[in-house]
Every structure is written in C-alpha cells, then in structure tokens.
XYZ file of C-alpha atoms in Angstrom:
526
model
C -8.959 20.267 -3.413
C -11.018 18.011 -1.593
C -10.057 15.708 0.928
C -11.716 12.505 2.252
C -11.189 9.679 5.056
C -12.864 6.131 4.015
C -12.479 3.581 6.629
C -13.592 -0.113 6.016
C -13.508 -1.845 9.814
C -13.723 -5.948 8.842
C -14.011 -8.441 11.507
C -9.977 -9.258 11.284
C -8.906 -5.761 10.079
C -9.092 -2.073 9.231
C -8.028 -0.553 5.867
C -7.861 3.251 6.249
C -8.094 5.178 2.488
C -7.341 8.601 2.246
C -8.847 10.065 -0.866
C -7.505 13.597 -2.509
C -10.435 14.885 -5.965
C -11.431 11.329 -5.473
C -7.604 10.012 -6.477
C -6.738 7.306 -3.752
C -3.226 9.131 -2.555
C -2.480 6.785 1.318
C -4.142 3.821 1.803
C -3.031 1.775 5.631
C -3.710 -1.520 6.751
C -4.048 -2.916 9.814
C -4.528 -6.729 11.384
C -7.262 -6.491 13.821
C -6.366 -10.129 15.903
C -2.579 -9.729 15.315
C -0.031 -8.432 18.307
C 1.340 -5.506 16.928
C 4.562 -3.253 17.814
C 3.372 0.000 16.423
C 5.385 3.010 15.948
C 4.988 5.044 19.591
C 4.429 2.294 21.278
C 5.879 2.433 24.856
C 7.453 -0.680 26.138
C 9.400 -2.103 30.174
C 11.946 -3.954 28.282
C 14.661 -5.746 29.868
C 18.010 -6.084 27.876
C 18.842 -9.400 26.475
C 22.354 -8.722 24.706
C 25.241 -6.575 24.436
C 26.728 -5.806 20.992
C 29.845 -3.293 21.662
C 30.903 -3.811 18.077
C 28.191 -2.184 17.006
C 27.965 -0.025 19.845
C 24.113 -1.450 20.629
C 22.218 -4.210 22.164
C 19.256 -6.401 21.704
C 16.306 -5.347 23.811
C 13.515 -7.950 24.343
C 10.202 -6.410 24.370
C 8.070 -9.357 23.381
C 8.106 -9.489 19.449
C 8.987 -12.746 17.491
C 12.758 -11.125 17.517
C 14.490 -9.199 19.842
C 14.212 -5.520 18.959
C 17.353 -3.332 18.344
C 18.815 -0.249 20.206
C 21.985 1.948 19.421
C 24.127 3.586 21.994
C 22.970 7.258 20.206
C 19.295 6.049 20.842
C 18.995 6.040 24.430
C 18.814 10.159 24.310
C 21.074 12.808 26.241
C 18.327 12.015 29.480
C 18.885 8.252 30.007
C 21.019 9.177 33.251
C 18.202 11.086 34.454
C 15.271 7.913 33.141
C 17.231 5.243 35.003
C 17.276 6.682 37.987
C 13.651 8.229 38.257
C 12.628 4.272 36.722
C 14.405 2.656 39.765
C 12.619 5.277 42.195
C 9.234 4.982 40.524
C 9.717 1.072 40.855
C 11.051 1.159 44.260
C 7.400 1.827 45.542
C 4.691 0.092 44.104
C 2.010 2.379 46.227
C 2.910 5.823 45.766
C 3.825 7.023 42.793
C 7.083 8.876 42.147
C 5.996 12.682 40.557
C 8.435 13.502 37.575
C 8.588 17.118 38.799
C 10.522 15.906 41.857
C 12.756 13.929 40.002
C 16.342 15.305 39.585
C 18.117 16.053 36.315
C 21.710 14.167 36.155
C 24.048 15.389 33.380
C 23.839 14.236 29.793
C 25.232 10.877 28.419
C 28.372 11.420 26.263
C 27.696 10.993 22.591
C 31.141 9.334 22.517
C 30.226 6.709 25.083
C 29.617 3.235 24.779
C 26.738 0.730 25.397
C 28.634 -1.365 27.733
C 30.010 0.760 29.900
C 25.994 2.220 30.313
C 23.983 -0.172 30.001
C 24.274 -4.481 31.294
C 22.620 -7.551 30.967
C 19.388 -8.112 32.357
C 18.490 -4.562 32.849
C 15.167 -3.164 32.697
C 14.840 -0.199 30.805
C 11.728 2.537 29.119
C 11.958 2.048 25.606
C 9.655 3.471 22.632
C 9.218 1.842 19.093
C 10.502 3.986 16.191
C 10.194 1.441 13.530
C 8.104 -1.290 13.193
C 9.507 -5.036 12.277
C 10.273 -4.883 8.871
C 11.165 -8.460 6.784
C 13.916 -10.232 8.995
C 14.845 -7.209 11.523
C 12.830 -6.629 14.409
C 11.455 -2.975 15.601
C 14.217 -0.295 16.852
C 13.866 1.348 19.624
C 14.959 4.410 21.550
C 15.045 5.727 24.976
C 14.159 9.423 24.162
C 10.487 8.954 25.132
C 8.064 11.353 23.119
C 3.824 11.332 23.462
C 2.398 13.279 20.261
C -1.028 14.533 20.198
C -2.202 17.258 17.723
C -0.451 20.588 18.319
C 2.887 19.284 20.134
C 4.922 16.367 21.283
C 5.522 16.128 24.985
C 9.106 15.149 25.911
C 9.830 13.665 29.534
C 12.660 14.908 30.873
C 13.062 17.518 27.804
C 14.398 21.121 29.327
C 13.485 23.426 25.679
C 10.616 24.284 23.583
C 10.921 23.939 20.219
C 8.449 25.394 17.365
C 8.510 23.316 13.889
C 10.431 24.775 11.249
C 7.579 25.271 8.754
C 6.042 27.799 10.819
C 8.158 30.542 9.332
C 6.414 34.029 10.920
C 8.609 34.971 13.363
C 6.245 36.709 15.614
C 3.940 33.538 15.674
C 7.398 31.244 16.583
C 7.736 33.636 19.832
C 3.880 33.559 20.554
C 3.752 30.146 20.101
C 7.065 29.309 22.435
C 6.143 31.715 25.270
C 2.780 30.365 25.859
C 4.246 26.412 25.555
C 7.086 28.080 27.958
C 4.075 29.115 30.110
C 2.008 25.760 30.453
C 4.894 23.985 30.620
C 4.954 21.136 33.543
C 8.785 20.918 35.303
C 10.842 18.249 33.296
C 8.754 17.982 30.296
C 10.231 19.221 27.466
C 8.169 20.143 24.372
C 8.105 20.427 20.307
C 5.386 22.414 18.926
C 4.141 21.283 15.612
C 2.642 22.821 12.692
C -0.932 22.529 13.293
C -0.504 24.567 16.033
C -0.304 27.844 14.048
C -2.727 30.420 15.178
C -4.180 28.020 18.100
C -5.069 29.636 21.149
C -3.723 29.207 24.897
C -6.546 27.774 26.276
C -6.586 24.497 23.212
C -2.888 24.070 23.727
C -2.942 24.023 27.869
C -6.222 21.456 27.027
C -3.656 19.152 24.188
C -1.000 19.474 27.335
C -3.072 18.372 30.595
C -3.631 15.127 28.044
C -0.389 14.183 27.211
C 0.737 14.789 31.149
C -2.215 12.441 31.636
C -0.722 9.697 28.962
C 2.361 9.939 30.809
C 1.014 9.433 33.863
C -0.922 6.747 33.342
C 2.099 5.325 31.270
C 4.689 5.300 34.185
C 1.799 3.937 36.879
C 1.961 0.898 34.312
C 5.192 0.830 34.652
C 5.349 1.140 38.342
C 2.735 -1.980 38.772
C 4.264 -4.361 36.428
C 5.034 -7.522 37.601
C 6.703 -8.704 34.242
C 9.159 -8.132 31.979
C 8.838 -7.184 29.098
C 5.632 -5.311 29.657
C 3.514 -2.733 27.164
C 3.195 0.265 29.130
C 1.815 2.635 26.576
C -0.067 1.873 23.157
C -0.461 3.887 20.482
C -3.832 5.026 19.599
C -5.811 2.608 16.690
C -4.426 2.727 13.547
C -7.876 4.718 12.382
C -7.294 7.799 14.950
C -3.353 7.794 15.200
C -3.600 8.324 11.357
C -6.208 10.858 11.655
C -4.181 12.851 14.552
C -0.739 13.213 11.643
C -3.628 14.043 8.995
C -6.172 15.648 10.198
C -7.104 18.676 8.609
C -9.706 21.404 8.623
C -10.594 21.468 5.084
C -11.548 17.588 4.972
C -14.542 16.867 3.269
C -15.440 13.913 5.088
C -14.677 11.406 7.711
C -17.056 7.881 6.343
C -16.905 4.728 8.809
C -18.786 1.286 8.184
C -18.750 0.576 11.848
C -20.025 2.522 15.166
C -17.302 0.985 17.410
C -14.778 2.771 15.625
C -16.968 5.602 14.574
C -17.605 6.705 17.927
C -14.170 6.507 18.749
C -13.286 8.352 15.492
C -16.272 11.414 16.239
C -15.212 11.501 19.641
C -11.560 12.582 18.530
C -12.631 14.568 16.175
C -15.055 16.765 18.779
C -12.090 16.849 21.018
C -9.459 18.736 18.784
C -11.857 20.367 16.369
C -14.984 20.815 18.035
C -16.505 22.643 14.933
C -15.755 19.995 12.162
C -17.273 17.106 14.327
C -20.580 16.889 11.571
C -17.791 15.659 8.949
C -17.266 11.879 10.566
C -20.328 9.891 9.166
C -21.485 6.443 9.806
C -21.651 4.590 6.457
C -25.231 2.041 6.275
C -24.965 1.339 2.678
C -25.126 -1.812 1.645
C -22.723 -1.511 -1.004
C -19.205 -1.950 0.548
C -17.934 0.867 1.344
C -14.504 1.267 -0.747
C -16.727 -0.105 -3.735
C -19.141 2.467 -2.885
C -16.212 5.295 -3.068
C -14.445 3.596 -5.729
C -11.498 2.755 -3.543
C -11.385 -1.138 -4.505
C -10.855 -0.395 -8.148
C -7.840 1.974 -7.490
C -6.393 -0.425 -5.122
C -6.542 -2.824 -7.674
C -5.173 -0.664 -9.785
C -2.291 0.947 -8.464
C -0.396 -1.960 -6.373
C 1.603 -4.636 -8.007
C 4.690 -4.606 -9.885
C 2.948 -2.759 -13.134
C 1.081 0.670 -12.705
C 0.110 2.230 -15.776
C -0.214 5.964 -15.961
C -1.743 7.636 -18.765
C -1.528 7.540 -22.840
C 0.270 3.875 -22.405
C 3.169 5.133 -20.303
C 3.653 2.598 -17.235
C 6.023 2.198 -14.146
C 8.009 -1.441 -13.140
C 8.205 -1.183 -9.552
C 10.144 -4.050 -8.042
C 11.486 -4.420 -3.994
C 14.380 -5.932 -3.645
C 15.960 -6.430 0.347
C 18.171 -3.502 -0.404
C 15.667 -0.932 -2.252
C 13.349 -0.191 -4.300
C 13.534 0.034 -8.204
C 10.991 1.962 -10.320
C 11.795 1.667 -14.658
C 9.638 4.264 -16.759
C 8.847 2.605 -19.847
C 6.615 4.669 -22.569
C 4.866 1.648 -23.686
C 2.823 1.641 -26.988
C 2.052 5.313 -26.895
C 2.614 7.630 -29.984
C 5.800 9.914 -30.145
C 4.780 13.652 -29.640
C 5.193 15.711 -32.926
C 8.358 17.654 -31.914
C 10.208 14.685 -31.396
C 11.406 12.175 -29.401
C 13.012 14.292 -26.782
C 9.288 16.174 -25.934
C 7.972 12.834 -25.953
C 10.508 11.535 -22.911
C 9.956 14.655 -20.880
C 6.055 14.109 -21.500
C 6.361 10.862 -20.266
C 8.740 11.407 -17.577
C 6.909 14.092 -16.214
C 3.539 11.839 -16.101
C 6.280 9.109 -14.362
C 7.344 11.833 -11.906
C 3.515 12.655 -10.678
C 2.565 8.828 -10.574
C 5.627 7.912 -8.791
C 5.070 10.569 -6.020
C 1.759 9.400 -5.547
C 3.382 5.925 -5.307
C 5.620 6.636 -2.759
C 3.099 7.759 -0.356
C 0.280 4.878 -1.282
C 3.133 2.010 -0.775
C 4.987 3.984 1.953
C 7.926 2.899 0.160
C 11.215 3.675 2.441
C 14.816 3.527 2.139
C 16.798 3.661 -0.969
C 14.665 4.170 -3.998
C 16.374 4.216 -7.744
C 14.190 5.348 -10.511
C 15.512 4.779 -14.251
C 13.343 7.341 -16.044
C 13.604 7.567 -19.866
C 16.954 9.088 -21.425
C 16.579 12.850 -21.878
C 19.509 14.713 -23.793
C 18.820 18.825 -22.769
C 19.871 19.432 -19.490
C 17.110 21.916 -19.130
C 14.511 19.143 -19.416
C 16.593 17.207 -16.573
C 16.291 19.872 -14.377
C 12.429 20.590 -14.515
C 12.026 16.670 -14.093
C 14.146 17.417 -10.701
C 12.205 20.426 -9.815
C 8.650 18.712 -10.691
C 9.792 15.843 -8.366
C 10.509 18.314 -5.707
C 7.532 19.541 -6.027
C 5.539 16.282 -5.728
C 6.685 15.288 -2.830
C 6.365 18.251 -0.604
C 2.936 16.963 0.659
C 4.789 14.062 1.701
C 4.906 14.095 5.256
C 7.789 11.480 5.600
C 11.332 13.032 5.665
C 12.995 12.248 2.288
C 16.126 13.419 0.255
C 15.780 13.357 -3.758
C 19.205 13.475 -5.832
C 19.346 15.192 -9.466
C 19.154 13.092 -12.572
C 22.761 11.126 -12.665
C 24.555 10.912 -16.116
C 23.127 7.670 -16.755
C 19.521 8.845 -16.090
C 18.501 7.590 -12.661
C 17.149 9.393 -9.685
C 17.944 8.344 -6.347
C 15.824 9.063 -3.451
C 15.693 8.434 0.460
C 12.844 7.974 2.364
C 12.041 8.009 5.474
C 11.041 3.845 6.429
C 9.058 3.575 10.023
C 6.874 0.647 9.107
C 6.624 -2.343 6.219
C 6.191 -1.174 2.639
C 2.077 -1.511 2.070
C 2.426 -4.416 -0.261
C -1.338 -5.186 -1.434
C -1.660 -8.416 -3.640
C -3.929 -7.408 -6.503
C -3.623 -11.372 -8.296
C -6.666 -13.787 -7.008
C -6.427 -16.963 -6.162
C -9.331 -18.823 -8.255
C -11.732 -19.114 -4.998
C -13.552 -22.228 -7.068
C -10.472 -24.300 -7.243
C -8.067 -22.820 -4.343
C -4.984 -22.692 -7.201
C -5.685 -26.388 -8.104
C -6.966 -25.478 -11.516
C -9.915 -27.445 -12.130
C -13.510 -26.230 -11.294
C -16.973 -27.493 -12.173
C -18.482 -26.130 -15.187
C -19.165 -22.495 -14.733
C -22.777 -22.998 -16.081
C -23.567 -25.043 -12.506
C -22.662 -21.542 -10.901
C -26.144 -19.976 -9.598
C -26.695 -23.895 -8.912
C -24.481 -24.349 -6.405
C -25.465 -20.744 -5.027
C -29.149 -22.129 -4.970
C -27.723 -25.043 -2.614
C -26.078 -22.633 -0.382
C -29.479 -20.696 0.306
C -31.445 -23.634 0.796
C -28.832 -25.082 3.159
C -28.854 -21.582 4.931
C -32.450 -20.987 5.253
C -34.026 -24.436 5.315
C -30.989 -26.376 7.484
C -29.199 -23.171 9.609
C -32.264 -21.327 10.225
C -31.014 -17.826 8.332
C -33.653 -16.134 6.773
C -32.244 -12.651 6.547
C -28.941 -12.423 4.953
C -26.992 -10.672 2.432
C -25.148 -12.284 -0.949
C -21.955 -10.932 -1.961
C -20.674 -11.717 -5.334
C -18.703 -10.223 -8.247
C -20.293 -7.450 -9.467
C -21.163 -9.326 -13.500
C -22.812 -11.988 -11.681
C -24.976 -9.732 -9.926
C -25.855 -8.341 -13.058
C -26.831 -12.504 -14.432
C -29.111 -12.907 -11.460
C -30.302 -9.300 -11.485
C -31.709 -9.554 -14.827
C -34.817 -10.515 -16.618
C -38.339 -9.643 -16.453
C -38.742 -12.674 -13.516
C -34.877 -12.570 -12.825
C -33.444 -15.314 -10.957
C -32.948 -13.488 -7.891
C -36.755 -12.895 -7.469
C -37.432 -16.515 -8.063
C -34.921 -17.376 -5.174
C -36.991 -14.583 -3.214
C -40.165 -16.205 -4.127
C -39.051 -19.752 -3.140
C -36.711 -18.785 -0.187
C -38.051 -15.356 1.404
C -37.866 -12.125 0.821
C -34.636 -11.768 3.451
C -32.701 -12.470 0.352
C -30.721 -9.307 -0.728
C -28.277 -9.586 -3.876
C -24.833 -7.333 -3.314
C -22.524 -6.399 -5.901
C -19.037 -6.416 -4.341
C -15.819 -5.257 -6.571
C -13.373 -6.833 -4.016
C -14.676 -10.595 -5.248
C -13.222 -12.964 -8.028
C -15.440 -13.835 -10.516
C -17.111 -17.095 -9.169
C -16.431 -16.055 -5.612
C -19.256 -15.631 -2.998
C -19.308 -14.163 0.347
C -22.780 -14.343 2.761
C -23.555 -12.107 5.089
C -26.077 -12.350 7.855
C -28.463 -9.333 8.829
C -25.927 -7.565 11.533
C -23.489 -7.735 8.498
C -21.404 -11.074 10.762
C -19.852 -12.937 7.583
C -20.954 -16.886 7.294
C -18.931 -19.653 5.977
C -20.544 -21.126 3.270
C -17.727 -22.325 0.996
C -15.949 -25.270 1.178
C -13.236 -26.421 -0.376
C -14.514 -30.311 -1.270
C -17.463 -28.983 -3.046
C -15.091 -27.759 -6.260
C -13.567 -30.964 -6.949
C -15.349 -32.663 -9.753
C-alpha cells in the first residue's frame, strides 16, 4: 500500500489530505487567521464557576465560552500541580526546577470540586476537546506533551509501554531504558512507534519534551494575565504528521516553503533517513487538482455518498449523533437472490462507511441502518468486516453487533468538530440571487478584467484560474482565444485549469501566486 501526505497552504488556511493507493482516506482543515483552542494546547486559566451538581466548574481560558472541567479531570497529581504552580509563580526570576518539587498524596476520586478547587483560582489546564457546536473545549489538569515515541507526563511516577506492542521482551527493553532516561517527576507512556528504537533516539525525543515543558512553565511563571496560552500545539500540518507519520510513506508534497521547511525539518529530526520524501510542489496546477484530491472531496462529503454498482449511504448529523441509511439504489439483484444481494451491498456499505468515519472524523454516537439480512451468518461477517475496517482507525471506538432490527451502533472517540466540507456552490455570477448576464458575455467580461489588470493596475504577470471546461473554450482553436489575449495583453498571461471553481467562477493570481480581487459583486446584475 502506498501512502501519501498532500498539503495545500492558502493564504487563510491549510487543508492537510492524506492519500492511501491514491483513495483520499483523512482529509483536516485548518483556519489560518482564526484563534484556535487545539487539542494539547496548554492554557493559565483562572476558574470562573463552580458547578457541585455536576461535580465540575467552568474554567475561562479565553474562548467565546467558558471551557468545561470535571472533578475526575484534574488527575491524581493536582495536589502536587497547585503547589509547585504557586512556588513557580512566587518568583518571577528564578525558576522553580520540577525535580525539587515535592510529591503530595493523590486527590480522592470520591472528592468534590468545591471542596478542591474556588473561585478565582488560577490553575494549569490542557485542552482535550476542541469547541464543538454550542459547548466549549474540556479540559483537564493531567498535563501530557506527546512527541513521536512517548508522551511525557509531569508529575507522572510509572512508565507505561502501549498495549499494541505485544513482545514481551521488547515491553521490558523498552520500559528499562525509559526507566533509565527518565528525569525525577516525569512520568512517561511509551507509544507504538517506539518499537525497536534505540536508546540514544528515545533519550534525544526526551531532552525535547523536558525542553517543551520547560519553556511551558517559564510562560507560566512570567505571565502577567489571566487566562494566558502557555503551550501551543504544533501546526495542524506537523502535529498531524507526528500521530501519522510513518516509514513506508511515499511522499510528503507541500505548495508552500514556509510550511515545507517546517514540515522537512521535522521530518529530518525523527527520521533522519526518510527526509528526501517531503517535496516542495511548483506546479501550476493546484495541487489537490493535481493529485486528484478536489474531485474526491467533492465526492465523498455531503449528505449522499455513493459507493459502487448504485449502492449509496444517507449520512445525516443530528445534535445527538450521527445517522448513516444503506440504500441499494437502482442496482441489479445478484443471481442467488435477494439475501446475496444485501450482504453484497452491505459489505460495500461497511468499507465506505469506515472510510467515512475517518474522512469526517465523525464522533460520538453513530447508528447505521444497513439493509435487512435474514441468516445470522451473514450478520456476523458484516460485524467482523466492520471490525476489521476500522482497526486502522486510530481514534478509540466501540462497534455493537447487528441489533434485531438491523442497525449497528458505534462509539467514537470525538476530540474536535466533525469535518463538515460543503460540496454545493454558491453561483459565484449571481451570489444566490439567481439572475446572471448571459453566459455568452463570459470570456467578455474576463477580457475586461485583464485589461483593467494590465492596462489600469500595472499586472503584467499573472495567473487565470477558472473551471476546468472553460479552460478548455479558451484553450482551443488553431488561434485560440487565449493566444489572442496573449497577443494583445502580453505574454505574462497563463490560463489555469482549477477543479475547485464553479463553472463561471474566476480566480487571478499574481506571479508570487498572492490571489487578486477581481470580482465584484455589482458587475452581475443586469
């Protein structure tokens, strides 16, 4: 199987694809201008209410709403946090060394908020799920900083070694030479990728995170408000690279050097050997058109996915879960019989869905209504091919049998917003008014837009974007009309066929690839 990395970096976001034999399987994106409360990020918060019904309170940490902490949150260590946060804040010069710090004994589970915590105070809190529709992010107090092979815990007193390495001799290995680096009061999990590493790439993974820590607690120690962002996770573009990375990828393709750099550099730093894979993209095609990423966006979000032979999925979110209807659609029954024709189907619904689940990073409660199947045996290998599906899925989920009324019910792990991409267009001719000037007067009012551009701006190099037919209709032609616009306006004209337009939508583009508003909403009324 081969695995590739596509990221697009626009001027107001990044969209990160990850591509598996060319079949678009995770697909992130991310506001560039927009304040965001990412998962792992580290916040001073101060508390703004207590809740004891609920056994919580309301933390404010400077999102639109206040973001929500449970008693069971705050970690067995919060005796041990408050107390080294009041000494670390007590001096603003010196800094306070964790390894001095002394370990108080572990917070009750059957405590309660108020008798802990109070109004007003200030406490080290760390995002574990984003905003999501009305609620604001949770939060805990069991700090953790995750780099490639492990997760550094402050305050932590075990190692731990992730269940899916199952060799016992490597789990011992593994746990006696974390046991060995370790720094005093840093606790540590070691992950999966760290199989087969060697001593001297896990000490280098640990002096890093020790470093993050550090410089995350001297943040803390110099703040002079409240609430105040003390650590932030990595870019969207390398935090999702550190959970995937993977030795066998392919490729690593980036349209801009900012973020390439930043991208190689992490690369060289936990595989030194694969650092040739991360490639600047210069084509002047975009680049998800150019890895046919736009067309499976476009066709796998919105509320109908079709699959193959006809067979197509319903997926609807409602503020309680998500529901997913198999429907067989027009396609022919199989020649055994009805019953071979629902497992067929359901089977093809079972593959797309999994897929689904991991493009949308659907979470919570999902209910799938697959077809009615009458053999129990068929039931269960729809359960087992399920299972099976979603073991590359890196999110923790539970997945129930078939019930007796035919529906599957599965839990999800939910850590951030449902990737809801909106694959209808507005009509960029009439902004949703509904009337346009004749489509004929098209490459007219194109014409109008160079001349303005070259003969009023100034541009003379510069790049037109448009919808990948009408590219074709100025393309063509023995003296095509592009080469008559090159003949009477420069040669700086280039023509690009973009799959992301509408049909009589146009984007310009000047020769460092900065975008140019040309388009204006008074010039479509007629």
């Amino acid at each position: 199987m081969t695995s590739e990395v596509i990221i697009d970096v626009q001027p107001k976001e990044i969209s990160i694809a990850l591509l598996e034999d060319k079949n678009l399987v995770e697909y992130q994106n991310e506001k560039r201008e927009e304040a965001s409360y990412s998962v792992g990020n580290i916040y001073l918060g101060k508390v703004k209410k207590l809740m004891p019904g609920l056994n919580a309170c309301f933390v404010e940490v400077g999102s639109e709403r206040d973001a929500f902490l449970h008693y069971l949150d705050l970690g067995t260590q919060f005796s041990s946090f408050e107390k080294y946060l009041k000494q670390v804040q007590s001096d603003k010069k010196k800094l306070y060394p964790i390894a001095k710090a002394s370990r108080l004994p572990d917070l009750p589970k059957e405590g309660s908020v108020q008798n802990t915590l109070k109004q007003g105070q200030e406490i080290l809190v760390q995002v574990v799920k984003e905003p999501i529709s009305t609620k604001g992010p949770r939060l805990t107090c069991d700090i953790s900083l995750a780099g490639r092979y492990m997760v550094l815990i402050p305050f932590g007193d075990k190692v731990s070694v992730s269940s899916k390495i199952k060799k016992g001799e490597e789990r011992t290995r593994l746990k006696q030479l974390v046991q060995s680096i370790r720094p005093k009061n840093f606790g540590v999990i070691v992950r999966t990728s760290a199989e087969g590493k060697r001593v001297a790439e896990l000490d280098m993974e640990m002096k890093v995170l020790v470093k993050r820590w550090e410089d995350t607690i001297t943040k803390v120690q110099k703040a002079t408000k409240v609430p105040q962002l003390a650590f932030e996770e990595t870019g969207r573009a390398v935090a999702m690279l550190r959970d995937l990375f993977d030795p066998t990828y392919d490729g690593i393709h980036v349209n801009d050097p900012e973020i390439f750099q930043q991208v190689s550099d992490y690369v060289s730093l936990i595989a030194p050997e694969k650092k040739d894979i991360v490639k600047l993209y210069n084509g002047t095609v975009p680049i998800f058109d150019n890895f046919n990423v736009t067309k499976q966006i476009k066709s796998s979000f919105g509320r109908t996915v079709n699959y193959k032979r006809g067979a197509y999925l319903i997926i609807q979110h409602t503020e309680a879960m998500h529901v997913v209807d198999v429907n067989s659609g027009n396609r022919t029954r199989a020649e055994n019989g009805q019953e071979a024709n629902a497992l067929e189907v359901n089977l093809g619904a079972a593959d797309e869905l999994a897929r689904q689940l991991r493009l949308r990073d659907m979470g919570g409660i999902i209910v799938v209504d697959f077809i009615d199947m009458n053999l129990a045996e068929d039931r269960q290998l729809l359960y087992e091919r399920m299972c099976k599906n979603m073991q590359k899925d890196r999110a923790r989920h539970n997945i129930l049998p078939l019930s007796k009324f035919g529906l599957m019910q599965i839990t999800r792990q939910r850590v951030r917003p449902a990737m809801d991409v909106n694959v209808e267009e507005t009509c960029p001719t009439c902004f949703g008014k509904g009337k346009i000037k004749s489509s004929i007067l098209f490459t007219d009012q194109l014409e109008s837009k160079i001349d303005r551009l070259v003969n009023k701006i100034g541009i003379r190099k510069f790049y037109l974007h448009v919808h990948p037919y009408v590219a074709a209709y100025i393309n063509q032609g023995f003296v095509s009309l592009k080469r008559k616009w090159q003949m009477k306006y420069g040669m700086g004209l280039r023509i690009v066929p973009s799959q992301k337009l509408a049909f009589l939508q146009y984007e310009f583009y000047d020769q460092d690839r900065q975008f140019i508003d040309m388009q204006e909403e008074i010039e479509t009324n007629s």
